[in-house]
Amino acid sequence: MMNKETAFITGAASGIGRATARRLAEDGFRIVLIDRDRALVDDAMAEFLRNGYEAAAHAADVRDRAAIAAAFGAEARIDVMVNAAGIGPMRAFHEITDEDFREVVDVNLLGTFVCCQEAAKRMRTGGRIITISSRAALGAGNFAHYVASKAGVIGLTRAMAIDLRRAGISVNSIAPGFTDTGMTRQLSPEQHAAASALEPSGQPADPSEIANAIAFFASPRTSFVTGQTLFVDGGKSLGGQGV
């Protein structure tokens, strides 16, 4: 439908991205799923069609501007851009190579910039951009490259909010705490259990809990909020026990 608001979601085939796509579809958005994993994005698309949601899917890497521009160009409108694509392999500081650092920054920060810039070109007044930073932007052991990329996302969010406010486009960020996703499941069982034990609740967030916060910024009713970072971490960033 031409009049139905459309939400683009990167990293939409799994984890926070897929949970967000489900939540926004439930809220009545047409969903455009973007993920570099063709098999997974096709699987997500099949799920959405089974559930009767309006959706389209594209296999594209967020670092590939031409592919991202083509995905955006295939739709009549873009109202919401959710940047959920990201990587974060654990590495001890002395073991991080230049290639490791560059890849994480390219996906998490450059990829976010590319998608946001291409989205903003096509958005009308009232558009909403949501980036995904991380509580780890405040600091985390054995993730220096990831921490740097996510701190950069917060800075980029604020800069974009300033540059785009006259166009009537809001830009905000969600900073999840430790969340049970495919990415965090790449940790060893011992590492995953240790990270979970540091959470105030003693367990990671479910991706749907992060998606609910993203839906707040995706709503046209919150478009006056811009340049903000919302920590969704069960209170861990407040300090105290478990930090």
Short mmCIF file of C-alpha atoms in Angstrom, two decimals:
data_model
loop_
_atom_site.label_atom_id
_atom_site.label_comp_id
_atom_site.label_asym_id
_atom_site.label_seq_id
_atom_site.Cartn_x
_atom_site.Cartn_y
_atom_site.Cartn_z
CA MET A 1 0.00 0.00 0.00
CA MET A 2 1.36 3.40 -0.99
CA ASN A 3 -0.02 5.06 2.15
CA LYS A 4 1.35 2.48 4.59
CA GLU A 5 4.45 3.55 6.48
CA THR A 6 7.51 1.51 5.53
CA ALA A 7 10.28 0.48 7.91
CA PHE A 8 13.66 -0.72 6.64
CA ILE A 9 15.62 -2.95 9.02
CA THR A 10 19.19 -4.12 8.53
CA GLY A 11 20.41 -7.27 10.21
CA ALA A 12 16.76 -8.27 9.93
CA ALA A 13 17.26 -12.00 9.52
CA SER A 14 18.12 -12.76 13.14
CA GLY A 15 18.46 -11.48 16.67
CA ILE A 16 17.42 -7.93 17.50
CA GLY A 17 16.79 -7.12 13.84
CA ARG A 18 14.32 -9.97 13.32
CA ALA A 19 12.56 -9.27 16.61
CA THR A 20 12.26 -5.62 15.62
CA ALA A 21 10.85 -6.53 12.22
CA ARG A 22 8.19 -8.65 13.92
CA ARG A 23 7.30 -5.90 16.37
CA LEU A 24 7.03 -3.18 13.71
CA ALA A 25 5.00 -5.48 11.47
CA GLU A 26 2.61 -5.99 14.38
CA ASP A 27 2.45 -2.20 14.71
CA GLY A 28 1.23 -1.98 11.12
CA PHE A 29 4.38 -1.08 9.17
CA ARG A 30 5.30 -2.49 5.81
CA ILE A 31 8.66 -4.15 6.50
CA VAL A 32 11.74 -4.26 4.28
CA LEU A 33 14.16 -6.90 5.54
CA ILE A 34 17.85 -6.37 4.73
CA ASP A 35 20.56 -8.87 5.65
CA ARG A 36 23.74 -10.10 4.00
CA ASP A 37 22.80 -13.74 4.64
CA ARG A 38 20.57 -14.72 1.69
CA ALA A 39 19.31 -17.97 3.25
CA LEU A 40 18.40 -16.35 6.55
CA VAL A 41 16.68 -13.32 5.00
CA ASP A 42 14.66 -15.63 2.74
CA ASP A 43 13.65 -17.62 5.82
CA ALA A 44 12.57 -14.43 7.59
CA MET A 45 10.59 -13.34 4.54
CA ALA A 46 8.79 -16.68 4.44
CA GLU A 47 7.84 -16.28 8.10
CA PHE A 48 6.44 -12.81 7.47
CA LEU A 49 4.39 -13.93 4.51
CA ARG A 50 2.97 -16.86 6.52
CA ASN A 51 1.84 -14.38 9.15
CA GLY A 52 0.19 -12.12 6.61
CA TYR A 53 2.58 -9.19 7.02
CA GLU A 54 3.44 -6.84 4.18
CA ALA A 55 7.14 -7.29 3.56
CA ALA A 56 9.98 -7.33 1.06
CA ALA A 57 13.49 -8.74 1.45
CA HIS A 58 16.93 -7.93 0.06
CA ALA A 59 20.26 -9.68 0.54
CA ALA A 60 22.74 -6.83 0.90
CA ASP A 61 25.82 -5.94 2.94
CA VAL A 62 25.46 -2.62 4.77
CA ARG A 63 28.93 -1.63 3.55
CA ASP A 64 27.84 -1.95 -0.08
CA ARG A 65 26.35 1.45 -0.90
CA ALA A 66 25.14 0.41 -4.34
CA ALA A 67 23.26 -2.60 -2.97
CA ILE A 68 21.74 -0.55 -0.14
CA ALA A 69 20.68 2.21 -2.54
CA ALA A 70 19.07 -0.39 -4.82
CA ALA A 71 17.10 -1.84 -1.90
CA PHE A 72 15.84 1.61 -0.92
CA GLY A 73 15.07 2.48 -4.51
CA ALA A 74 12.81 -0.56 -4.85
CA GLU A 75 10.31 0.92 -2.40
CA ALA A 76 7.96 3.85 -2.90
CA ARG A 77 8.73 5.37 0.48
CA ILE A 78 10.90 5.08 3.57
CA ASP A 79 9.59 6.29 6.91
CA VAL A 80 11.74 4.40 9.41
CA MET A 81 15.34 3.14 9.21
CA VAL A 82 16.51 0.70 11.88
CA ASN A 83 20.23 -0.13 11.77
CA ALA A 84 20.46 -3.50 13.52
CA ALA A 85 23.29 -5.07 11.49
CA GLY A 86 26.40 -5.54 13.56
CA ILE A 87 29.26 -7.81 14.54
CA GLY A 88 31.26 -8.08 17.76
CA PRO A 89 33.76 -10.93 18.08
CA MET A 90 35.49 -11.18 21.45
CA ARG A 91 39.23 -10.48 21.27
CA ALA A 92 41.79 -9.73 23.95
CA PHE A 93 43.18 -6.24 23.36
CA HIS A 94 46.66 -7.46 22.38
CA GLU A 95 45.17 -9.97 19.95
CA ILE A 96 43.09 -7.50 17.91
CA THR A 97 44.63 -7.07 14.48
CA ASP A 98 44.24 -4.09 12.18
CA GLU A 99 41.99 -6.28 10.04
CA ASP A 100 39.82 -7.21 13.05
CA PHE A 101 39.45 -3.58 14.05
CA ARG A 102 38.72 -2.40 10.52
CA GLU A 103 36.06 -5.05 9.89
CA VAL A 104 34.13 -4.27 13.08
CA VAL A 105 34.26 -0.53 12.50
CA ASP A 106 33.33 -0.95 8.83
CA VAL A 107 30.22 -3.01 9.62
CA ASN A 108 29.06 -1.31 12.81
CA LEU A 109 29.93 2.32 12.10
CA LEU A 110 30.52 2.78 8.38
CA GLY A 111 27.61 0.48 7.57
CA THR A 112 25.34 2.51 9.84
CA PHE A 113 26.49 5.73 8.17
CA VAL A 114 25.89 4.36 4.66
CA CYS A 115 22.35 3.18 5.46
CA CYS A 116 21.43 6.36 7.33
CA GLN A 117 22.72 8.62 4.57
CA GLU A 118 20.92 6.69 1.83
CA ALA A 119 17.73 6.61 3.92
CA ALA A 120 17.84 10.32 4.73
CA LYS A 121 18.10 11.19 1.03
CA ARG A 122 14.72 9.56 0.48
CA MET A 123 12.87 10.43 3.69
CA ARG A 124 10.18 13.04 3.91
CA THR A 125 9.49 15.23 6.93
CA GLY A 126 8.63 13.04 9.90
CA GLY A 127 11.11 10.28 9.04
CA ARG A 128 12.71 8.40 11.92
CA ILE A 129 16.19 6.86 12.01
CA ILE A 130 17.17 4.48 14.81
CA THR A 131 20.74 3.32 15.28
CA ILE A 132 21.81 0.45 17.52
CA SER A 133 24.72 1.33 19.75
CA SER A 134 25.44 -0.67 22.91
CA ARG A 135 25.89 -0.36 26.63
CA ALA A 136 29.41 -1.52 25.78
CA ALA A 137 30.05 1.99 24.46
CA LEU A 138 30.70 2.82 28.12
CA GLY A 139 33.51 0.26 28.15
CA ALA A 140 33.90 -3.52 28.13
CA GLY A 141 36.79 -5.94 28.44
CA ASN A 142 38.04 -7.91 25.42
CA PHE A 143 35.93 -5.86 22.99
CA ALA A 144 38.02 -2.76 22.28
CA HIS A 145 37.16 -2.71 18.57
CA TYR A 146 33.45 -3.23 19.30
CA VAL A 147 33.44 -0.60 22.05
CA ALA A 148 35.07 1.92 19.72
CA SER A 149 32.56 1.24 16.95
CA LYS A 150 29.54 1.55 19.24
CA ALA A 151 30.81 4.72 20.90
CA GLY A 152 31.20 6.05 17.35
CA VAL A 153 27.56 5.15 16.62
CA ILE A 154 26.42 7.30 19.55
CA GLY A 155 28.49 10.24 18.29
CA LEU A 156 27.23 9.72 14.75
CA THR A 157 23.65 9.63 16.03
CA ARG A 158 23.99 13.01 17.71
CA ALA A 159 25.69 14.55 14.68
CA MET A 160 23.01 13.25 12.31
CA ALA A 161 20.27 14.53 14.62
CA ILE A 162 21.77 18.02 14.36
CA ASP A 163 22.21 17.88 10.60
CA LEU A 164 18.77 16.41 9.86
CA ARG A 165 16.55 18.28 12.31
CA ARG A 166 15.70 21.05 9.84
CA ALA A 167 14.52 18.36 7.44
CA GLY A 168 12.17 17.09 10.14
CA ILE A 169 13.98 13.74 10.50
CA SER A 170 14.61 12.42 13.99
CA VAL A 171 17.66 10.29 14.81
CA ASN A 172 17.96 8.30 18.03
CA SER A 173 19.92 5.33 19.32
CA ILE A 174 19.13 2.27 21.38
CA ALA A 175 21.97 0.92 23.55
CA PRO A 176 21.17 -2.69 24.45
CA GLY A 177 22.80 -4.52 27.26
CA PHE A 178 23.82 -8.17 26.98
CA THR A 179 21.16 -9.77 24.79
CA ASP A 180 20.56 -13.39 23.86
CA THR A 181 21.28 -13.36 20.11
CA GLY A 182 23.17 -15.44 17.60
CA MET A 183 26.11 -13.07 18.02
CA THR A 184 26.34 -13.52 21.80
CA ARG A 185 25.79 -17.26 21.39
CA GLN A 186 29.13 -17.34 19.56
CA LEU A 187 30.70 -16.98 22.98
CA SER A 188 31.65 -20.21 24.70
CA PRO A 189 29.00 -21.55 27.12
CA GLU A 190 31.24 -20.50 29.98
CA GLN A 191 31.67 -16.97 28.63
CA HIS A 192 27.94 -16.65 27.97
CA ALA A 193 27.10 -17.82 31.49
CA ALA A 194 29.65 -15.43 33.01
CA ALA A 195 28.28 -12.47 31.06
CA SER A 196 24.72 -13.41 32.02
CA ALA A 197 25.68 -13.58 35.69
CA LEU A 198 26.87 -9.95 35.56
CA GLU A 199 23.41 -8.75 34.56
CA PRO A 200 21.23 -7.33 37.37
CA SER A 201 18.58 -9.94 36.53
CA GLY A 202 21.16 -12.70 36.18
CA GLN A 203 20.16 -13.31 32.57
CA PRO A 204 20.48 -11.64 29.17
CA ALA A 205 17.72 -9.60 27.59
CA ASP A 206 15.43 -11.27 25.09
CA PRO A 207 15.64 -9.59 21.65
CA SER A 208 11.93 -8.73 21.89
CA GLU A 209 12.68 -6.49 24.87
CA ILE A 210 15.08 -4.45 22.75
CA ALA A 211 12.59 -4.42 19.88
CA ASN A 212 9.95 -2.88 22.13
CA ALA A 213 12.28 0.03 22.87
CA ILE A 214 13.09 0.46 19.19
CA ALA A 215 9.36 0.60 18.47
CA PHE A 216 9.12 3.65 20.74
CA PHE A 217 11.46 5.65 18.52
CA ALA A 218 9.91 4.20 15.36
CA SER A 219 6.49 5.55 16.24
CA PRO A 220 5.42 8.81 14.55
CA ARG A 221 4.14 9.86 17.97
CA THR A 222 7.72 10.23 19.27
CA SER A 223 9.20 12.07 16.29
CA PHE A 224 9.88 15.18 18.42
CA VAL A 225 12.53 13.22 20.35
CA THR A 226 15.91 13.35 18.60
CA GLY A 227 19.60 12.96 19.34
CA GLN A 228 19.01 10.66 22.30
CA THR A 229 20.52 7.34 23.36
CA LEU A 230 18.26 5.05 25.37
CA PHE A 231 20.04 2.39 27.43
CA VAL A 232 18.02 -0.83 27.51
CA ASP A 233 20.14 -2.91 29.85
CA GLY A 234 18.07 -3.85 32.88
CA GLY A 235 19.74 -1.06 34.86
CA LYS A 236 23.33 -2.29 34.61
CA SER A 237 24.59 1.07 33.32
CA LEU A 238 23.42 2.64 36.57
CA GLY A 239 26.37 1.02 38.34
CA GLY A 240 26.40 -0.90 41.56
CA GLN A 241 26.40 -4.64 41.94
CA GLY A 242 27.38 -6.59 38.84
CA VAL A 243 29.37 -3.83 37.12
#
